[in-house]
Short mmCIF file of C-alpha atoms and ligand atoms in Angstrom, two decimals:
data_model
loop_
_atom_site.label_atom_id
_atom_site.label_comp_id
_atom_site.label_asym_id
_atom_site.label_seq_id
_atom_site.Cartn_x
_atom_site.Cartn_y
_atom_site.Cartn_z
CA MET A 1 140.97 118.49 155.69
CA LYS A 2 142.68 121.42 153.99
CA ASN A 3 140.55 124.54 153.60
CA VAL A 4 141.11 128.00 152.20
CA LEU A 5 139.29 130.84 153.93
CA VAL A 6 138.21 133.35 151.29
CA VAL A 7 137.67 136.89 152.56
CA ASN A 8 135.87 139.61 150.64
CA ALA A 9 135.81 142.62 152.94
CA GLY A 10 134.63 146.19 152.76
CA SER A 11 135.05 148.98 155.27
CA SER A 12 131.98 147.84 157.24
CA SER A 13 131.56 144.19 156.25
CA ILE A 14 133.38 140.88 155.90
CA LYS A 15 132.04 138.18 153.59
CA TYR A 16 133.76 134.85 154.05
CA GLN A 17 133.67 131.35 152.66
CA LEU A 18 135.47 128.27 153.81
CA ILE A 19 136.37 126.25 150.72
CA GLU A 20 138.03 122.86 150.54
CA ALA A 21 141.34 123.50 148.83
CA GLU A 22 141.60 120.47 146.59
CA THR A 23 137.99 120.09 145.50
CA GLY A 24 136.69 123.67 145.62
CA ILE A 25 133.72 122.47 147.67
CA ARG A 26 132.18 125.13 149.89
CA GLN A 27 132.06 124.14 153.57
CA ALA A 28 130.56 127.26 155.10
CA SER A 29 129.97 130.91 154.37
CA GLY A 30 128.90 134.03 156.15
CA LEU A 31 128.66 137.75 156.39
CA VAL A 32 129.64 140.07 159.22
CA GLU A 33 128.06 143.46 158.68
CA ARG A 34 127.73 146.92 160.21
CA ILE A 35 131.30 146.77 161.52
CA GLY A 36 132.02 149.93 163.50
CA GLU A 37 128.35 150.68 164.18
CA PRO A 38 126.85 150.30 167.68
CA GLN A 39 125.02 147.12 166.67
CA GLY A 40 126.51 144.71 164.16
CA ARG A 41 125.36 141.35 162.87
CA ILE A 42 126.69 138.02 161.68
CA LEU A 43 124.91 135.62 159.37
CA HIS A 44 126.62 132.25 159.28
CA ARG A 45 125.78 129.32 157.05
CA GLY A 46 127.36 126.00 157.88
CA GLU A 47 125.38 122.80 158.36
CA ARG A 48 122.63 125.14 159.51
CA SER A 49 122.21 128.90 159.37
CA ASP A 50 122.29 131.26 162.28
CA GLU A 51 122.07 134.95 162.78
CA HIS A 52 123.49 136.89 165.70
CA GLU A 53 123.34 140.57 166.66
CA LEU A 54 126.45 141.80 168.44
CA ALA A 55 128.74 144.79 168.58
CA VAL A 56 131.58 144.46 166.03
CA PRO A 57 133.80 147.47 166.68
CA ASP A 58 136.43 146.62 164.07
CA HIS A 59 137.59 143.98 161.58
CA THR A 60 139.53 142.07 164.23
CA ALA A 61 136.29 141.68 166.17
CA GLY A 62 134.67 140.65 162.88
CA PHE A 63 137.02 137.68 162.49
CA THR A 64 136.54 136.80 166.16
CA ALA A 65 132.77 136.83 165.58
CA MET A 66 133.29 134.49 162.62
CA LEU A 67 135.33 132.09 164.78
CA ASP A 68 132.64 132.22 167.48
CA ALA A 69 130.01 131.33 164.88
CA PHE A 70 132.05 128.30 163.77
CA ALA A 71 132.45 127.37 167.44
CA ARG A 72 128.67 127.48 167.93
CA HIS A 73 128.52 124.95 165.11
CA GLY A 74 130.92 122.72 166.99
CA LEU A 75 134.06 123.72 165.09
CA ALA A 76 136.92 125.20 167.09
CA ALA A 77 139.48 127.35 165.24
CA GLN A 78 142.00 124.53 165.10
CA ASP A 79 139.36 122.20 163.57
CA LEU A 80 138.71 124.45 160.59
CA GLY A 81 141.70 123.17 158.67
CA ILE A 82 142.59 126.62 157.36
CA VAL A 83 145.79 126.28 155.37
CA ALA A 84 145.68 129.68 153.65
CA ILE A 85 143.58 132.81 153.48
CA GLY A 86 142.71 134.40 150.14
CA HIS A 87 141.74 138.05 150.21
CA ARG A 88 139.84 139.64 147.36
CA VAL A 89 141.36 143.02 146.49
CA VAL A 90 139.57 145.23 143.97
CA GLN A 91 142.44 147.51 142.93
CA GLY A 92 145.95 146.24 142.28
CA ALA A 93 146.58 148.91 139.63
CA GLY A 94 149.61 148.36 137.41
CA GLU A 95 151.57 146.81 140.28
CA PHE A 96 149.99 143.39 140.65
CA SER A 97 149.40 141.12 137.71
CA ALA A 98 149.05 137.88 139.68
CA PRO A 99 147.96 136.63 143.12
CA THR A 100 150.54 137.83 145.64
CA LEU A 101 151.66 136.61 149.05
CA LEU A 102 150.83 139.25 151.64
CA ASP A 103 153.74 140.52 153.68
CA ASP A 104 154.03 143.94 155.33
CA ARG A 105 155.18 145.60 152.11
CA VAL A 106 152.38 144.24 149.91
CA THR A 107 149.83 145.06 152.62
CA GLU A 108 151.03 148.66 152.70
CA ARG A 109 150.98 148.91 148.88
CA ILE A 110 147.32 147.82 148.90
CA ASN A 111 146.66 150.63 151.36
CA ALA A 112 148.57 153.09 149.20
CA LEU A 113 146.40 152.15 146.20
CA SER A 114 143.35 153.37 148.13
CA GLU A 115 143.71 156.63 146.27
CA LEU A 116 142.61 154.79 143.12
CA ALA A 117 139.87 152.80 144.87
CA PRO A 118 138.61 154.83 147.83
CA LEU A 119 135.47 152.72 148.18
CA HIS A 120 137.27 149.38 148.24
CA ASN A 121 140.95 149.21 149.15
CA PRO A 122 140.67 150.85 152.61
CA GLY A 123 138.28 148.09 153.75
CA HIS A 124 140.48 145.37 152.21
CA TYR A 125 143.46 146.83 154.01
CA GLN A 126 141.71 146.86 157.38
CA ALA A 127 140.61 143.27 156.91
CA ILE A 128 144.05 142.10 155.80
CA VAL A 129 145.73 143.69 158.83
CA ALA A 130 143.12 142.16 161.15
CA ALA A 131 143.22 138.72 159.51
CA ARG A 132 147.01 138.57 159.66
CA GLU A 133 146.73 139.36 163.37
CA VAL A 134 144.00 136.77 164.07
CA PHE A 135 145.58 134.09 161.81
CA PRO A 136 149.33 134.73 162.10
CA ASP A 137 150.42 131.19 161.20
CA VAL A 138 148.93 130.72 157.73
CA PRO A 139 149.91 132.36 154.44
CA HIS A 140 147.67 135.20 153.30
CA VAL A 141 147.28 135.87 149.58
CA ALA A 142 145.84 138.90 147.79
CA VAL A 143 143.84 138.08 144.65
CA PHE A 144 143.22 141.17 142.56
CA ASP A 145 140.20 142.05 140.43
CA THR A 146 142.45 144.05 138.13
CA ALA A 147 145.16 141.41 137.61
CA PHE A 148 143.47 139.52 134.77
CA HIS A 149 143.27 142.74 132.73
CA GLN A 150 146.98 143.48 132.98
CA THR A 151 147.33 141.81 129.57
CA MET A 152 145.32 144.55 127.85
CA PRO A 153 147.38 146.32 125.19
CA PRO A 154 148.26 150.00 125.63
CA GLN A 155 145.64 151.16 123.14
CA ALA A 156 142.97 149.61 125.37
CA THR A 157 144.34 151.00 128.64
CA THR A 158 145.21 154.55 127.61
CA TYR A 159 142.85 157.52 127.94
CA ALA A 160 143.61 160.19 125.36
CA ILE A 161 144.54 162.96 127.79
CA ASP A 162 147.78 164.82 128.57
CA THR A 163 150.24 162.04 129.35
CA ALA A 164 151.95 163.98 132.14
CA VAL A 165 148.65 164.52 133.95
CA ALA A 166 147.69 160.89 133.39
CA ALA A 167 151.03 159.68 134.77
CA GLU A 168 150.94 161.97 137.78
CA HIS A 169 147.49 160.76 138.83
CA GLY A 170 147.61 157.14 137.64
CA ILE A 171 144.81 157.79 135.14
CA ARG A 172 144.49 154.77 132.85
CA ARG A 173 142.11 151.91 132.31
CA TYR A 174 142.58 149.02 134.75
CA GLY A 175 139.36 147.03 134.38
CA PHE A 176 137.62 145.06 137.15
CA HIS A 177 135.65 141.81 137.70
CA GLY A 178 138.83 140.09 136.51
CA ILE A 179 138.41 137.15 138.88
CA SER A 180 134.96 136.50 137.45
CA HIS A 181 135.97 136.96 133.80
CA GLN A 182 138.86 134.57 134.36
CA VAL A 183 136.89 131.77 136.03
CA VAL A 184 133.95 132.11 133.66
CA SER A 185 136.09 132.05 130.53
CA ARG A 186 137.95 129.00 131.81
CA ARG A 187 134.73 127.17 132.71
CA ALA A 188 133.21 128.09 129.34
CA ALA A 189 136.19 126.51 127.62
CA GLU A 190 135.84 123.40 129.81
CA PHE A 191 132.16 123.22 128.89
CA LEU A 192 133.02 123.45 125.19
CA GLY A 193 135.73 120.85 125.66
CA ARG A 194 138.37 123.07 124.10
CA PRO A 195 141.52 124.69 125.52
CA VAL A 196 140.90 128.27 126.64
CA THR A 197 144.02 129.17 124.65
CA GLU A 198 142.17 128.41 121.41
CA LEU A 199 139.03 130.44 122.02
CA ARG A 200 137.97 134.03 121.47
CA GLN A 201 135.33 134.76 124.09
CA LEU A 202 133.13 137.67 124.91
CA VAL A 203 132.13 137.50 128.58
CA LEU A 204 129.19 139.55 129.85
CA HIS A 205 129.21 139.77 133.66
CA LEU A 206 125.79 141.27 134.40
CA GLY A 207 125.09 141.61 138.12
CA ASN A 208 124.61 144.66 140.30
CA GLY A 209 127.96 145.68 138.92
CA ALA A 210 128.37 144.82 135.26
CA SER A 211 131.20 144.60 132.78
CA ALA A 212 132.05 143.07 129.43
CA CYS A 213 135.40 141.50 128.64
CA ALA A 214 137.06 140.41 125.42
CA VAL A 215 139.07 137.29 126.28
CA ASP A 216 141.45 136.35 123.50
CA ARG A 217 142.80 132.85 123.98
CA GLY A 218 142.63 133.15 127.76
CA ARG A 219 143.91 136.72 128.02
CA SER A 220 141.88 139.87 128.60
CA VAL A 221 142.43 142.26 125.70
CA ASP A 222 139.65 144.73 126.41
CA THR A 223 137.04 145.40 129.07
CA SER A 224 134.33 147.94 129.70
CA MET A 225 135.33 149.16 133.17
CA GLY A 226 138.20 151.61 133.32
CA LEU A 227 140.05 153.61 135.96
CA THR A 228 137.20 152.81 138.33
CA PRO A 229 134.31 150.33 138.25
CA LEU A 230 132.07 153.14 137.01
CA GLU A 231 132.84 153.07 133.30
CA GLY A 232 130.96 151.01 130.77
CA LEU A 233 127.64 149.21 131.15
CA VAL A 234 124.47 150.42 132.85
CA MET A 235 124.46 148.88 136.36
CA GLY A 236 122.13 148.65 139.37
CA THR A 237 123.03 152.07 140.73
CA ARG A 238 125.98 153.13 138.53
CA SER A 239 125.64 155.10 135.33
CA GLY A 240 128.33 153.46 133.25
CA ASN A 241 129.44 155.62 130.34
CA ILE A 242 128.45 159.25 130.38
CA ASP A 243 129.96 162.17 128.50
CA PRO A 244 132.61 163.61 130.89
CA GLY A 245 131.29 166.99 129.76
CA ALA A 246 128.10 166.24 131.69
CA LEU A 247 130.15 166.05 134.92
CA LEU A 248 131.70 169.42 134.20
CA HIS A 249 128.28 170.84 133.48
CA LEU A 250 126.90 169.51 136.79
CA MET A 251 129.87 170.81 138.75
CA ARG A 252 129.55 174.25 137.20
CA ALA A 253 125.88 174.10 138.17
CA GLY A 254 126.99 173.74 141.82
CA LEU A 255 127.36 170.00 142.52
CA SER A 256 130.52 169.16 144.48
CA PRO A 257 132.80 166.25 143.48
CA ASP A 258 131.22 164.21 146.29
CA ASP A 259 127.73 165.04 144.98
CA VAL A 260 128.70 163.87 141.49
CA ASP A 261 130.32 160.74 142.96
CA ASP A 262 127.14 159.96 144.88
CA LEU A 263 124.97 160.67 141.81
CA LEU A 264 126.93 158.44 139.43
CA ASN A 265 127.79 155.60 141.83
CA GLN A 266 124.74 155.43 144.09
CA ARG A 267 121.78 157.05 142.35
CA SER A 268 122.17 156.23 138.68
CA GLY A 269 121.85 153.16 136.47
CA LEU A 270 118.59 151.25 136.82
CA LEU A 271 117.91 153.03 140.11
CA GLY A 272 118.30 156.45 138.55
CA LEU A 273 116.08 155.56 135.61
CA THR A 274 113.30 153.76 137.51
CA GLY A 275 113.61 154.29 141.27
CA THR A 276 114.81 150.71 141.91
CA GLY A 277 118.25 149.25 141.30
CA ASP A 278 117.19 145.60 141.49
CA PHE A 279 116.86 144.14 138.02
CA ARG A 280 114.03 141.78 139.01
CA ASP A 281 111.84 144.70 140.05
CA VAL A 282 112.69 146.62 136.89
CA ARG A 283 111.86 143.59 134.76
CA ALA A 284 108.54 143.11 136.57
CA ALA A 285 107.66 146.77 136.04
CA ALA A 286 108.59 146.53 132.36
CA ASP A 287 106.42 143.42 132.04
CA ARG A 288 103.53 145.48 133.44
CA GLY A 289 104.19 147.97 130.66
CA GLU A 290 105.65 150.76 132.78
CA PRO A 291 107.44 153.02 130.29
CA GLU A 292 110.30 154.08 132.61
CA ALA A 293 111.24 150.45 133.25
CA GLU A 294 110.96 149.59 129.56
CA LEU A 295 113.27 152.46 128.71
CA ALA A 296 115.75 151.47 131.45
CA ILE A 297 116.04 147.94 130.08
CA ALA A 298 116.29 149.26 126.54
CA VAL A 299 119.16 151.56 127.56
CA MET A 300 120.90 148.71 129.38
CA VAL A 301 120.55 146.39 126.39
CA HIS A 302 121.66 149.10 123.94
CA ARG A 303 124.86 149.63 125.97
CA ILE A 304 125.60 145.89 126.22
CA ARG A 305 125.17 145.54 122.44
CA HIS A 306 127.48 148.48 121.92
CA TYR A 307 130.27 146.53 123.67
CA LEU A 308 129.27 143.29 122.00
CA GLY A 309 129.89 144.91 118.63
CA ALA A 310 133.10 146.58 119.77
CA PHE A 311 134.58 143.42 121.26
CA PHE A 312 133.64 141.27 118.27
CA VAL A 313 135.88 143.63 116.34
CA SER A 314 138.62 143.67 119.03
CA LEU A 315 138.70 139.87 118.94
CA GLY A 316 138.39 139.56 115.17
CA GLY A 317 135.25 137.46 115.66
CA ALA A 318 134.19 135.35 118.61
CA ASP A 319 133.81 131.64 119.25
CA ALA A 320 131.64 132.17 122.32
CA VAL A 321 129.49 134.78 124.02
CA VAL A 322 129.11 133.97 127.71
CA PHE A 323 126.50 135.36 130.09
CA THR A 324 127.19 135.34 133.82
CA ALA A 325 126.28 136.89 137.25
CA GLY A 326 122.84 137.57 138.75
CA VAL A 327 121.10 139.01 135.70
CA GLY A 328 123.14 137.21 133.05
CA GLU A 329 122.57 133.80 134.62
CA ASN A 330 118.92 134.25 135.46
CA ASN A 331 117.08 136.45 133.02
CA ALA A 332 116.29 134.78 129.71
CA ALA A 333 114.44 137.83 128.35
CA LEU A 334 117.48 140.07 128.82
CA ARG A 335 119.70 137.51 127.07
CA ALA A 336 117.20 137.27 124.23
CA ASP A 337 117.11 141.07 123.91
CA VAL A 338 120.92 141.28 123.83
CA CYS A 339 121.16 138.62 121.11
CA ALA A 340 118.13 139.68 119.07
CA GLY A 341 118.68 140.06 115.33
CA LEU A 342 122.36 139.07 115.47
CA GLU A 343 122.08 135.99 113.24
CA TRP A 344 124.24 137.87 110.71
CA LEU A 345 127.00 137.87 113.37
CA GLY A 346 126.63 134.12 113.79
CA ILE A 347 124.50 134.29 116.94
CA ARG A 348 121.49 131.98 116.85
CA ILE A 349 119.63 131.58 120.13
CA ASP A 350 117.47 128.52 120.81
CA PRO A 351 114.49 130.05 122.68
CA GLU A 352 113.70 126.82 124.55
CA ARG A 353 117.25 126.35 125.74
CA ASN A 354 117.41 130.00 126.71
CA ALA A 355 114.21 129.74 128.76
CA ALA A 356 115.14 126.52 130.59
CA PRO A 357 116.44 127.43 134.06
CA ASN A 358 119.47 125.50 135.24
CA GLY A 359 122.23 126.26 137.70
CA GLU A 360 124.97 124.69 135.58
CA ALA A 361 127.01 125.83 132.60
CA ARG A 362 124.86 125.39 129.48
CA ARG A 363 124.46 126.31 125.85
CA ILE A 364 121.56 128.55 124.83
CA SER A 365 122.46 128.77 121.14
CA THR A 366 121.34 126.30 118.52
CA ASP A 367 123.71 123.45 117.67
CA ASP A 368 124.40 125.04 114.27
CA SER A 369 125.06 128.54 115.68
CA PRO A 370 128.54 129.61 114.51
CA VAL A 371 129.01 131.45 117.82
CA ALA A 372 128.30 129.35 120.93
CA VAL A 373 126.19 131.35 123.35
CA LEU A 374 126.56 130.06 126.90
CA VAL A 375 125.33 130.72 130.41
CA VAL A 376 128.12 129.97 132.88
CA PRO A 377 127.64 130.62 136.61
CA THR A 378 130.42 132.73 138.08
CA ASP A 379 132.08 131.75 141.33
CA GLU A 380 134.59 134.36 142.38
CA GLU A 381 135.17 132.81 145.81
CA ALA A 382 136.02 129.40 144.37
CA GLU A 383 138.43 131.10 141.97
CA ILE A 384 140.08 133.06 144.81
CA ALA A 385 140.45 129.81 146.75
CA ARG A 386 141.94 128.10 143.69
CA GLN A 387 144.42 130.88 142.97
CA THR A 388 145.38 131.10 146.66
CA TRP A 389 145.94 127.35 146.89
CA ASP A 390 147.89 127.31 143.62
CA LEU A 391 150.20 130.03 144.90
CA VAL A 392 150.88 128.52 148.31
CA THR A 393 151.52 125.06 146.85
CA ALA A 394 153.58 126.26 143.88
P1 ADP B 1 126.63 141.52 142.66
O1 ADP B 1 127.23 142.42 141.63
O2 ADP B 1 126.11 142.24 143.86
O3 ADP B 1 127.44 140.28 142.96
P2 ADP B 1 124.74 139.65 141.48
O4 ADP B 1 125.62 139.00 140.49
O5 ADP B 1 124.26 138.88 142.66
O6 ADP B 1 125.31 141.05 141.95
O7 ADP B 1 123.46 140.19 140.68
C1 ADP B 1 122.46 140.93 141.31
C2 ADP B 1 121.43 141.30 140.25
O8 ADP B 1 120.92 140.08 139.67
C3 ADP B 1 120.24 142.06 140.80
O9 ADP B 1 119.90 143.11 139.92
C4 ADP B 1 119.14 141.03 140.79
O10 ADP B 1 117.88 141.60 140.57
C5 ADP B 1 119.52 140.16 139.62
N1 ADP B 1 118.94 138.83 139.75
C6 ADP B 1 119.18 137.91 140.71
N2 ADP B 1 118.38 136.83 140.51
C7 ADP B 1 117.64 137.08 139.43
C8 ADP B 1 116.62 136.37 138.71
N3 ADP B 1 116.22 135.15 139.10
N4 ADP B 1 116.08 136.96 137.63
C9 ADP B 1 116.48 138.17 137.24
N5 ADP B 1 117.42 138.90 137.85
C10 ADP B 1 118.00 138.37 138.93
#
């Protein structure tokens, strides 16, 4: 059996999935967390699940803990059939527009890009170094969240500030969630039975993190996230768009850059508006008539519709609007709110289809709706495995 190990690591955690290369079927998955703390933990799901507390001083120990978990399930390292390892990397900036084989130089470039992604790239780097040490004999591939958006035209990537300052600090729009937007737009096209290269799609990835993407015939031409994954939609704990003047105002009032970072990344969005960042809780509170929760959802919907309108224009009309990720796949009421009153745009939702839960790709618009509205589950790990396998077998 040929398997790709997909690694999605942060500075204190490693998420992994073992995926059969040719079929995309998931064999096992797990999470090592609290790396570097006195007591860490591994949750492993193979044929059965198990949970183990242990010290995981660093990422190398994290991969060893993963191998031990497989061994407890009767699978020694050499039985895992790992033919390649695909690493998710959030920030590839303007340097990486495709999956890239990891050698020493690429590994160091990912570390150097930490400046643009201080919350993400340092953890990826640590995991890549450790994984290359633990698995020296297989190819390692970096799959970037920014790569899919490298096709955005300059007018969509440029912030209107002094060009010299922008160039010196790498200030431009990169966009994120590219792996998800890519797999979802491809699967939506498959569902519709049409080549992705013929479709104008508007993909709404609504999870804890959230972003919209205008996908024009398979290429990203605009997206809501920018220099960092903070711009754009209202998220679980992130503000999305805010007047940059508000930041200046807060800093003049005495907040440090770290305070503002913490405010906008960790204590804003649904959490800031309601006290909880989990959409299910906010929805339940809104259903009970709690005004803060109702307002939070209204703000979230208003912002999504803002981008819906903008990207319809960017694309010159859309063939499909596609909902994905935790909220987009699971909450019919949110989808109904986003699409409400848009019949004039060609969006006609079938309420029964919208309400029918289903884990597969499906249509929630009426058969005569000019714009197909779909729910398509995202699967970033399967896409990383696919891109990794494609690269190593090319
Ligand atoms: P992440 O960005 O962490 O990958 P997910 O795509 O898993 O996030 O989405 C997490 C969000 O999806 C949470 O706000 C959660 O409340 C929401 N969610 C998950 N399941 C449901 C559900 N059945 N109904 C409504 N919201 C859901």
